[in-house]
Amino acid sequence: MRMADEEQLSGWIDAKAAAERLGVKPATLYAYVSRGVLRRRQAPDGRRSLFEAAQVEELARRGRPRRPPGPGELAIESAITALGADRHYYRGRDALEMAGSRTFEEVAAWLWQGRDEPREPEEGAEPWRARAEGVAAAVAAQSGLPPGLLPLDRLHLIAAALAATDPLRHHLDPEGVVATGRALIAGLVEALPAANRAPGGGRGGEGSGGRIAERLWNRLCPHPPGDAGLLRAFEAAMILLADHELAASTVAARVAASVRADPYAVVASGLGVLSGPLHGGASYGAERLIAEVADPEAASRVVGERLRGGEPVPGFGHAVYKSGDGRAALLMDLVRAAAPGHDRLAAAEAVLAEAARRRLPEPNVDFSLAALGAVAGLVPGAGEAVFAVARTAGWLAHALEEYGRRGPLRPRAVYVGPEPS
């Protein structure tokens, strides 16, 4: 090669080196070129593509570019959760791995502050304990509610009662929001009616010790967690659901926080959107689906009737994870390990087999959450409550980001109405 050619190639690397540095397939490099993310040139021999080394290095440090927002999507910069091909990452950590080794409290602290919380609270640290006045007010507020109300419907009222009795709710500094978050989540749990009277299953602040997952179990399950494996699966579900980037309820929560609404109002905004059947309410549909399968032989009829009626089969398909939801797979594996041979697990497995036979989309986390509820014997609508309490951690993490910014979020409409006159 001539000296001029060597000088001309200085600062450029071939496709193999660029792909290895970025951790992508060579085909992805050319997708980046077509989107204007990377520059490419031909080598003097005409047989190789070259990429600017400095640009590749900058991209490697910054992270892979996400695709441009699609129709109906709003792009907001956030350092909390990244979505991968089949799983999500909390501040760079694999959420599936965290679900297998961390407590819900540890994951919430990581989402809020980006640092590990010690297993034993430090001296002077705020505990995960509800304010007694708030719980008492929330319990009293529920006295006139009709029996059989689903837990998620109660959580709306509980959040409002907790807010009304907290004189510090307008403290929006990071330490204040974290302290409020701990008390708020504990209050949401402790003000729910107790499904059993195991330790930690009391009401109105009674028996409020133990981890949040165990406290919530005692509100949603008529019997104590006799099997440690099922309780572990329950807490793993909370960790997996703690955040999922800019889901609809999180956008609502961020908009509220951007105008400096207090943390309780942020959570109330998220709860309002979460209840929709295309979001957190989807687990209730999957729960009822499994409940209809009295025995495995009924799965074909139950799934077939929904398809015949033009209804979607709840618990299958995901807008992000087209090839499979890793959260669903992990949670189902935990349920299988905890309760092999359980008749409700057999019903869920039969639905999965029937969905695969009919080539439906892959199951999502809503289905696995419903399967956990069926096997554990949780009260109707428990999946929605698990989702709501867990996602409160994520909503407050996003609120903390918004509180640190200056202006409100203000999406703009693309006007398509009549010409203004």
GROMACS .gro file of C-alpha atoms in nm, residues 4-418:
model
  415
    4ALA     CA    1  -0.063   0.828   0.079
    5ASP     CA    2  -0.316   0.547   0.120
    6GLU     CA    3  -0.188   0.468   0.472
    7GLU     CA    4  -0.222   0.835   0.571
    8GLN     CA    5  -0.569   0.843   0.418
    9LEU     CA    6  -0.676   0.538   0.627
   10SER     CA    7  -0.548   0.678   0.956
   11GLY     CA    8  -0.837   0.695   1.206
   12TRP     CA    9  -1.055   0.444   1.022
   13ILE     CA   10  -1.128   0.079   1.122
   14ASP     CA   11  -1.285  -0.210   0.938
   15ALA     CA   12  -1.634  -0.352   0.999
   16LYS     CA   13  -1.513  -0.641   1.215
   17ALA     CA   14  -1.330  -0.412   1.457
   18ALA     CA   15  -1.618  -0.162   1.468
   19ALA     CA   16  -1.877  -0.434   1.536
   20GLU     CA   17  -1.667  -0.584   1.814
   21ARG     CA   18  -1.620  -0.245   1.980
   22LEU     CA   19  -1.993  -0.173   1.970
   23GLY     CA   20  -2.099  -0.527   2.058
   24VAL     CA   21  -2.331  -0.554   1.756
   25LYS     CA   22  -2.357  -0.765   1.443
   26PRO     CA   23  -2.195  -0.626   1.126
   27ALA     CA   24  -2.540  -0.583   0.972
   28THR     CA   25  -2.628  -0.340   1.250
   29LEU     CA   26  -2.339  -0.117   1.146
   30TYR     CA   27  -2.498  -0.063   0.807
   31ALA     CA   28  -2.832   0.013   0.971
   32TYR     CA   29  -2.651   0.283   1.170
   33VAL     CA   30  -2.507   0.417   0.843
   34SER     CA   31  -2.852   0.436   0.682
   35ARG     CA   32  -2.982   0.629   0.985
   36GLY     CA   33  -2.691   0.873   0.978
   37VAL     CA   34  -2.543   0.747   1.306
   38LEU     CA   35  -2.213   0.631   1.154
   39ARG     CA   36  -2.007   0.738   0.853
   40ARG     CA   37  -1.872   0.474   0.616
   41ARG     CA   38  -1.617   0.480   0.335
   42GLN     CA   39  -1.463   0.227   0.101
   43ALA     CA   40  -1.107   0.111   0.155
   44PRO     CA   41  -0.866   0.183  -0.135
   45ASP     CA   42  -0.874  -0.185  -0.228
   46GLY     CA   43  -1.252  -0.153  -0.289
   47ARG     CA   44  -1.328  -0.473  -0.098
   48ARG     CA   45  -1.386  -0.342   0.256
   49SER     CA   46  -1.599  -0.089   0.437
   50LEU     CA   47  -1.427   0.138   0.688
   51PHE     CA   48  -1.574   0.332   0.980
   52GLU     CA   49  -1.435   0.636   1.157
   53ALA     CA   50  -1.269   0.510   1.477
   54ALA     CA   51  -1.342   0.824   1.680
   55GLN     CA   52  -1.711   0.811   1.590
   56VAL     CA   53  -1.732   0.441   1.678
   57GLU     CA   54  -1.565   0.510   2.012
   58GLU     CA   55  -1.803   0.795   2.092
   59LEU     CA   56  -2.102   0.574   2.008
   60ALA     CA   57  -1.964   0.293   2.226
   61ARG     CA   58  -1.935   0.528   2.523
   62ARG     CA   59  -2.278   0.681   2.469
   63GLY     CA   60  -2.459   0.352   2.415
   64ARG     CA   61  -2.653   0.217   2.121
   65PRO     CA   62  -2.891   0.465   1.964
   66ARG     CA   63  -3.254   0.380   2.016
   67ARG     CA   64  -3.486   0.392   1.722
   68PRO     CA   65  -3.668   0.717   1.647
   69PRO     CA   66  -4.004   0.754   1.830
   70GLY     CA   67  -4.290   0.589   1.647
   71PRO     CA   68  -4.650   0.712   1.612
   72GLY     CA   69  -4.796   0.793   1.952
   73GLU     CA   70  -4.457   0.781   2.127
   74LEU     CA   71  -4.298   1.065   2.324
   75ALA     CA   72  -3.919   1.068   2.359
   76ILE     CA   73  -3.791   1.174   2.704
   77GLU     CA   74  -3.431   1.138   2.817
   78SER     CA   75  -3.403   0.914   3.123
   79ALA     CA   76  -3.126   0.725   3.300
   80ILE     CA   77  -3.359   0.485   3.485
   81THR     CA   78  -3.464   0.192   3.264
   82ALA     CA   79  -3.344   0.064   2.928
   83LEU     CA   80  -3.539  -0.190   2.723
   84GLY     CA   81  -3.353  -0.477   2.560
   85ALA     CA   82  -3.460  -0.748   2.318
   86ASP     CA   83  -3.637  -0.961   2.580
   87ARG     CA   84  -3.574  -0.786   2.911
   88HIS     CA   85  -3.514  -0.451   3.077
   89TYR     CA   86  -3.228  -0.299   3.275
   90TYR     CA   87  -3.247  -0.081   3.586
   91ARG     CA   88  -2.971   0.180   3.565
   92GLY     CA   89  -2.763  -0.066   3.361
   93ARG     CA   90  -2.837  -0.374   3.572
   94ASP     CA   91  -3.029  -0.671   3.433
   95ALA     CA   92  -3.371  -0.663   3.602
   96LEU     CA   93  -3.409  -1.040   3.564
   97GLU     CA   94  -3.087  -1.096   3.755
   98MET     CA   95  -3.194  -0.849   4.023
   99ALA     CA   96  -3.525  -1.035   4.059
  100GLY     CA   97  -3.334  -1.348   4.149
  101SER     CA   98  -3.106  -1.199   4.411
  102ARG     CA   99  -3.241  -0.868   4.550
  103THR     CA  100  -3.524  -0.752   4.772
  104PHE     CA  101  -3.789  -0.513   4.648
  105GLU     CA  102  -3.659  -0.249   4.887
  106GLU     CA  103  -3.307  -0.278   4.745
  107VAL     CA  104  -3.434  -0.244   4.389
  108ALA     CA  105  -3.646   0.059   4.478
  109ALA     CA  106  -3.342   0.226   4.636
  110TRP     CA  107  -3.139   0.152   4.323
  111LEU     CA  108  -3.409   0.304   4.102
  112TRP     CA  109  -3.438   0.613   4.320
  113GLN     CA  110  -3.076   0.684   4.406
  114GLY     CA  111  -2.858   0.470   4.183
  115ARG     CA  112  -2.682   0.316   4.478
  116ASP     CA  113  -2.714  -0.005   4.675
  117GLU     CA  114  -2.906   0.010   5.002
  118PRO     CA  115  -2.753  -0.194   5.285
  119ARG     CA  116  -2.949  -0.504   5.390
  120GLU     CA  117  -2.954  -0.373   5.747
  121PRO     CA  118  -3.078  -0.011   5.768
  122GLU     CA  119  -2.809   0.237   5.865
  123GLU     CA  120  -2.847   0.424   6.192
  124GLY     CA  121  -3.075   0.721   6.140
  125ALA     CA  122  -3.208   0.587   5.807
  126GLU     CA  123  -3.581   0.616   5.742
  127PRO     CA  124  -3.748   0.273   5.773
  128TRP     CA  125  -4.010   0.138   5.535
  129ARG     CA  126  -4.292   0.228   5.772
  130ALA     CA  127  -4.620   0.400   5.704
  131ARG     CA  128  -4.737   0.702   5.898
  132ALA     CA  129  -4.994   0.576   6.151
  133GLU     CA  130  -5.225   0.875   6.097
  134GLY     CA  131  -5.227   0.816   5.723
  135VAL     CA  132  -5.308   0.446   5.752
  136ALA     CA  133  -5.585   0.517   6.004
  137ALA     CA  134  -5.740   0.775   5.770
  138ALA     CA  135  -5.710   0.540   5.471
  139VAL     CA  136  -5.874   0.255   5.662
  140ALA     CA  137  -6.157   0.483   5.777
  141ALA     CA  138  -6.209   0.612   5.422
  142GLN     CA  139  -6.277   0.257   5.303
  143SER     CA  140  -6.551   0.189   5.558
  144GLY     CA  141  -6.831   0.277   5.318
  145LEU     CA  142  -6.697   0.087   5.018
  146PRO     CA  143  -6.900  -0.207   4.881
  147PRO     CA  144  -6.778  -0.558   4.967
  148GLY     CA  145  -6.586  -0.745   4.701
  149LEU     CA  146  -6.419  -0.433   4.564
  150LEU     CA  147  -6.095  -0.514   4.384
  151PRO     CA  148  -5.770  -0.408   4.557
  152LEU     CA  149  -5.671  -0.163   4.283
  153ASP     CA  150  -5.995   0.030   4.332
  154ARG     CA  151  -5.909   0.063   4.702
  155LEU     CA  152  -5.556   0.185   4.628
  156HIS     CA  153  -5.691   0.500   4.457
  157LEU     CA  154  -5.871   0.599   4.776
  158ILE     CA  155  -5.582   0.494   5.000
  159ALA     CA  156  -5.335   0.713   4.809
  160ALA     CA  157  -5.562   1.016   4.849
  161ALA     CA  158  -5.607   0.956   5.223
  162LEU     CA  159  -5.234   0.912   5.277
  163ALA     CA  160  -5.167   1.239   5.095
  164ALA     CA  161  -5.424   1.437   5.293
  165THR     CA  162  -5.261   1.345   5.623
  166ASP     CA  163  -4.896   1.403   5.530
  167PRO     CA  164  -4.782   1.759   5.609
  168LEU     CA  165  -4.444   1.693   5.443
  169ARG     CA  166  -4.579   1.585   5.105
  170HIS     CA  167  -4.463   1.904   4.931
  171HIS     CA  168  -4.095   1.847   5.016
  172LEU     CA  169  -3.957   1.769   4.670
  173ASP     CA  170  -3.585   1.747   4.753
  174PRO     CA  171  -3.440   1.400   4.677
  175GLU     CA  172  -3.409   1.296   5.042
  176GLY     CA  173  -3.765   1.408   5.112
  177VAL     CA  174  -3.906   1.222   4.811
  178VAL     CA  175  -3.723   0.901   4.904
  179ALA     CA  176  -3.853   0.920   5.263
  180THR     CA  177  -4.204   0.987   5.133
  181GLY     CA  178  -4.171   0.698   4.887
  182ARG     CA  179  -4.090   0.448   5.160
  183ALA     CA  180  -4.379   0.561   5.378
  184LEU     CA  181  -4.619   0.584   5.082
  185ILE     CA  182  -4.551   0.230   4.958
  186ALA     CA  183  -4.577   0.093   5.311
  187GLY     CA  184  -4.903   0.284   5.357
  188LEU     CA  185  -5.054   0.154   5.032
  189VAL     CA  186  -4.989  -0.198   5.158
  190GLU     CA  187  -5.084  -0.160   5.523
  191ALA     CA  188  -5.416   0.016   5.456
  192LEU     CA  189  -5.545  -0.271   5.238
  193PRO     CA  190  -5.777  -0.514   5.415
  194ALA     CA  191  -5.587  -0.806   5.562
  195ALA     CA  192  -5.655  -1.135   5.385
  196ASN     CA  193  -5.498  -1.333   5.672
  197ARG     CA  194  -5.388  -1.271   6.027
  198ALA     CA  195  -5.033  -1.395   6.002
  199PRO     CA  196  -4.760  -1.174   6.153
  200GLY     CA  197  -4.752  -0.867   5.933
  201GLY     CA  198  -5.110  -0.928   5.824
  202GLY     CA  199  -5.272  -0.682   6.059
  203ARG     CA  200  -5.441  -0.355   5.967
  204GLY     CA  201  -5.408   0.006   6.066
  205GLY     CA  202  -5.036  -0.020   6.135
  206GLU     CA  203  -5.053  -0.349   6.328
  207GLY     CA  204  -4.784  -0.601   6.242
  208SER     CA  205  -4.611  -0.368   5.998
  209GLY     CA  206  -4.272  -0.538   6.025
  210GLY     CA  207  -4.105  -0.754   5.766
  211ARG     CA  208  -4.032  -0.690   5.401
  212ILE     CA  209  -4.281  -0.511   5.179
  213ALA     CA  210  -4.337  -0.827   4.972
  214GLU     CA  211  -4.441  -1.030   5.275
  215ARG     CA  212  -4.666  -0.751   5.402
  216LEU     CA  213  -4.838  -0.728   5.064
  217TRP     CA  214  -4.874  -1.107   5.046
  218ASN     CA  215  -5.068  -1.099   5.374
  219ARG     CA  216  -5.308  -0.842   5.226
  220LEU     CA  217  -5.369  -1.042   4.911
  221CYS     CA  218  -5.357  -1.407   5.019
  222PRO     CA  219  -5.596  -1.579   5.266
  223HIS     CA  220  -5.317  -1.795   5.403
  224PRO     CA  221  -4.957  -1.724   5.510
  225PRO     CA  222  -4.677  -1.797   5.262
  226GLY     CA  223  -4.614  -2.156   5.365
  227ASP     CA  224  -4.371  -2.208   5.079
  228ALA     CA  225  -4.067  -1.982   5.062
  229GLY     CA  226  -4.049  -2.043   4.688
  230LEU     CA  227  -4.388  -1.886   4.623
  231LEU     CA  228  -4.305  -1.582   4.835
  232ARG     CA  229  -3.977  -1.551   4.644
  233ALA     CA  230  -4.171  -1.563   4.316
  234PHE     CA  231  -4.410  -1.299   4.454
  235GLU     CA  232  -4.123  -1.063   4.539
  236ALA     CA  233  -3.955  -1.134   4.205
  237ALA     CA  234  -4.278  -1.027   4.034
  238MET     CA  235  -4.269  -0.698   4.225
  239ILE     CA  236  -3.908  -0.640   4.118
  240LEU     CA  237  -3.980  -0.720   3.754
  241LEU     CA  238  -4.276  -0.480   3.755
  242ALA     CA  239  -4.108  -0.195   3.945
  243ASP     CA  240  -4.042  -0.001   3.625
  244HIS     CA  241  -4.062  -0.045   3.250
  245GLU     CA  242  -3.932   0.273   3.088
  246LEU     CA  243  -4.203   0.508   2.956
  247ALA     CA  244  -4.514   0.294   2.990
  248ALA     CA  245  -4.838   0.494   2.971
  249SER     CA  246  -4.877   0.528   3.348
  250THR     CA  247  -4.516   0.644   3.382
  251VAL     CA  248  -4.568   0.916   3.122
  252ALA     CA  249  -4.867   1.037   3.326
  253ALA     CA  250  -4.657   1.028   3.643
  254ARG     CA  251  -4.374   1.222   3.479
  255VAL     CA  252  -4.610   1.489   3.344
  256ALA     CA  253  -4.750   1.535   3.696
  257ALA     CA  254  -4.401   1.560   3.845
  258SER     CA  255  -4.288   1.802   3.575
  259VAL     CA  256  -4.539   2.061   3.703
  260ARG     CA  257  -4.419   1.992   4.060
  261ALA     CA  258  -4.715   1.785   4.176
  262ASP     CA  259  -4.627   1.615   4.504
  263PRO     CA  260  -4.528   1.244   4.514
  264TYR     CA  261  -4.877   1.134   4.618
  265ALA     CA  262  -5.030   1.317   4.321
  266VAL     CA  263  -4.766   1.158   4.097
  267VAL     CA  264  -4.868   0.813   4.219
  268ALA     CA  265  -5.239   0.896   4.187
  269SER     CA  266  -5.176   0.995   3.823
  270GLY     CA  267  -5.001   0.666   3.759
  271LEU     CA  268  -5.276   0.465   3.930
  272GLY     CA  269  -5.543   0.626   3.714
  273VAL     CA  270  -5.374   0.516   3.393
  274LEU     CA  271  -5.255   0.180   3.523
  275SER     CA  272  -5.611   0.059   3.573
  276GLY     CA  273  -5.677   0.046   3.197
  277PRO     CA  274  -5.723  -0.304   3.050
  278LEU     CA  275  -5.443  -0.240   2.802
  279HIS     CA  276  -5.196  -0.170   3.085
  280GLY     CA  277  -5.195  -0.291   3.447
  281GLY     CA  278  -5.551  -0.416   3.418
  282ALA     CA  279  -5.440  -0.679   3.168
  283SER     CA  280  -5.335  -0.913   3.450
  284TYR     CA  281  -5.698  -0.928   3.570
  285GLY     CA  282  -5.805  -1.048   3.225
  286ALA     CA  283  -5.537  -1.319   3.231
  287GLU     CA  284  -5.643  -1.410   3.586
  288ARG     CA  285  -6.003  -1.468   3.474
  289LEU     CA  286  -5.882  -1.665   3.171
  290ILE     CA  287  -5.695  -1.915   3.390
  291ALA     CA  288  -5.985  -1.930   3.636
  292GLU     CA  289  -6.216  -2.046   3.354
  293VAL     CA  290  -5.990  -2.346   3.288
  294ALA     CA  291  -6.133  -2.579   3.551
  295ASP     CA  292  -5.910  -2.859   3.424
  296PRO     CA  293  -5.641  -2.877   3.153
  297GLU     CA  294  -5.884  -3.027   2.900
  298ALA     CA  295  -6.089  -2.705   2.910
  299ALA     CA  296  -5.804  -2.489   2.780
  300SER     CA  297  -5.886  -2.547   2.415
  301ARG     CA  298  -6.249  -2.445   2.463
  302VAL     CA  299  -6.169  -2.136   2.674
  303VAL     CA  300  -5.907  -2.003   2.433
  304GLY     CA  301  -6.115  -2.098   2.129
  305GLU     CA  302  -6.425  -1.916   2.255
  306ARG     CA  303  -6.232  -1.592   2.294
  307LEU     CA  304  -6.085  -1.617   1.948
  308ARG     CA  305  -6.423  -1.708   1.800
  309GLY     CA  306  -6.574  -1.400   1.960
  310GLY     CA  307  -6.303  -1.179   1.814
  311GLU     CA  308  -6.154  -1.108   2.157
  312PRO     CA  309  -5.781  -1.090   2.225
  313VAL     CA  310  -5.649  -1.363   2.452
  314PRO     CA  311  -5.522  -1.174   2.760
  315GLY     CA  312  -5.166  -1.238   2.869
  316PHE     CA  313  -5.019  -1.291   2.523
  317GLY     CA  314  -4.816  -1.055   2.305
  318HIS     CA  315  -4.620  -0.744   2.396
  319ALA     CA  316  -4.566  -0.414   2.219
  320VAL     CA  317  -4.191  -0.419   2.293
  321TYR     CA  318  -4.089  -0.785   2.330
  322LYS     CA  319  -4.201  -0.927   1.997
  323SER     CA  320  -4.002  -1.250   2.034
  324GLY     CA  321  -4.080  -1.320   2.398
  325ASP     CA  322  -4.100  -1.144   2.734
  326GLY     CA  323  -3.810  -1.255   2.953
  327ARG     CA  324  -4.000  -1.141   3.263
  328ALA     CA  325  -4.277  -1.389   3.184
  329ALA     CA  326  -4.035  -1.678   3.136
  330LEU     CA  327  -3.847  -1.610   3.459
  331LEU     CA  328  -4.161  -1.573   3.668
  332MET     CA  329  -4.318  -1.891   3.525
  333ASP     CA  330  -3.999  -2.083   3.602
  334LEU     CA  331  -4.011  -1.962   3.963
  335VAL     CA  332  -4.374  -2.071   3.996
  336ARG     CA  333  -4.298  -2.412   3.845
  337ALA     CA  334  -4.009  -2.464   4.085
  338ALA     CA  335  -4.218  -2.358   4.386
  339ALA     CA  336  -4.532  -2.562   4.313
  340PRO     CA  337  -4.465  -2.859   4.083
  341GLY     CA  338  -4.777  -3.062   4.016
  342HIS     CA  339  -5.020  -2.795   4.139
  343ASP     CA  340  -5.357  -2.821   3.964
  344ARG     CA  341  -5.370  -2.445   3.889
  345LEU     CA  342  -5.022  -2.462   3.741
  346ALA     CA  343  -5.142  -2.747   3.519
  347ALA     CA  344  -5.429  -2.524   3.401
  348ALA     CA  345  -5.189  -2.241   3.319
  349GLU     CA  346  -4.955  -2.479   3.137
  350ALA     CA  347  -5.251  -2.607   2.933
  351VAL     CA  348  -5.335  -2.250   2.827
  352LEU     CA  349  -4.972  -2.195   2.725
  353ALA     CA  350  -4.974  -2.517   2.520
  354GLU     CA  351  -5.302  -2.424   2.352
  355ALA     CA  352  -5.173  -2.074   2.270
  356ALA     CA  353  -4.859  -2.224   2.117
  357ARG     CA  354  -5.069  -2.473   1.916
  358ARG     CA  355  -5.274  -2.186   1.777
  359ARG     CA  356  -4.958  -1.981   1.711
  360LEU     CA  357  -5.059  -1.693   1.932
  361PRO     CA  358  -4.794  -1.437   2.035
  362GLU     CA  359  -4.559  -1.529   2.317
  363PRO     CA  360  -4.691  -1.497   2.676
  364ASN     CA  361  -4.618  -1.175   2.863
  365VAL     CA  362  -4.561  -1.097   3.229
  366ASP     CA  363  -4.936  -1.044   3.288
  367PHE     CA  364  -4.998  -1.413   3.218
  368SER     CA  365  -4.722  -1.528   3.453
  369LEU     CA  366  -4.848  -1.292   3.723
  370ALA     CA  367  -5.195  -1.442   3.685
  371ALA     CA  368  -5.049  -1.793   3.703
  372LEU     CA  369  -4.867  -1.700   4.025
  373GLY     CA  370  -5.191  -1.566   4.169
  374ALA     CA  371  -5.382  -1.882   4.078
  375VAL     CA  372  -5.121  -2.114   4.228
  376ALA     CA  373  -5.075  -1.905   4.544
  377GLY     CA  374  -5.449  -1.862   4.593
  378LEU     CA  375  -5.439  -1.481   4.587
  379VAL     CA  376  -5.762  -1.281   4.607
  380PRO     CA  377  -5.931  -1.167   4.282
  381GLY     CA  378  -5.753  -0.869   4.130
  382ALA     CA  379  -5.434  -0.933   4.327
  383GLY     CA  380  -5.218  -0.906   4.016
  384GLU     CA  381  -5.329  -0.547   3.957
  385ALA     CA  382  -5.241  -0.459   4.316
  386VAL     CA  383  -4.896  -0.620   4.291
  387PHE     CA  384  -4.839  -0.425   3.969
  388ALA     CA  385  -4.955  -0.095   4.125
  389VAL     CA  386  -4.756  -0.119   4.449
  390ALA     CA  387  -4.443  -0.230   4.264
  391ARG     CA  388  -4.470   0.034   3.989
  392THR     CA  389  -4.502   0.306   4.253
  393ALA     CA  390  -4.124   0.268   4.298
  394GLY     CA  391  -4.072   0.337   3.929
  395TRP     CA  392  -4.311   0.631   3.917
  396LEU     CA  393  -4.124   0.798   4.201
  397ALA     CA  394  -3.789   0.731   4.033
  398HIS     CA  395  -3.916   0.914   3.724
  399ALA     CA  396  -4.060   1.188   3.946
  400LEU     CA  397  -3.716   1.243   4.097
  401GLU     CA  398  -3.575   1.298   3.747
  402GLU     CA  399  -3.849   1.548   3.664
  403TYR     CA  400  -3.810   1.735   3.993
  404GLY     CA  401  -3.447   1.793   3.897
  405ARG     CA  402  -3.544   1.958   3.569
  406ARG     CA  403  -3.667   2.310   3.506
  407GLY     CA  404  -3.975   2.311   3.288
  408PRO     CA  405  -4.297   2.112   3.251
  409LEU     CA  406  -4.342   1.846   2.989
  410ARG     CA  407  -4.555   1.998   2.714
  411PRO     CA  408  -4.632   1.763   2.423
  412ARG     CA  409  -4.768   1.937   2.115
  413ALA     CA  410  -5.061   1.823   1.907
  414VAL     CA  411  -5.052   1.792   1.530
  415TYR     CA  412  -5.367   1.984   1.449
  416VAL     CA  413  -5.584   1.819   1.181
  417GLY     CA  414  -5.915   2.001   1.241
  418PRO     CA  415  -6.088   2.273   1.041
   0.00000   0.00000   0.00000
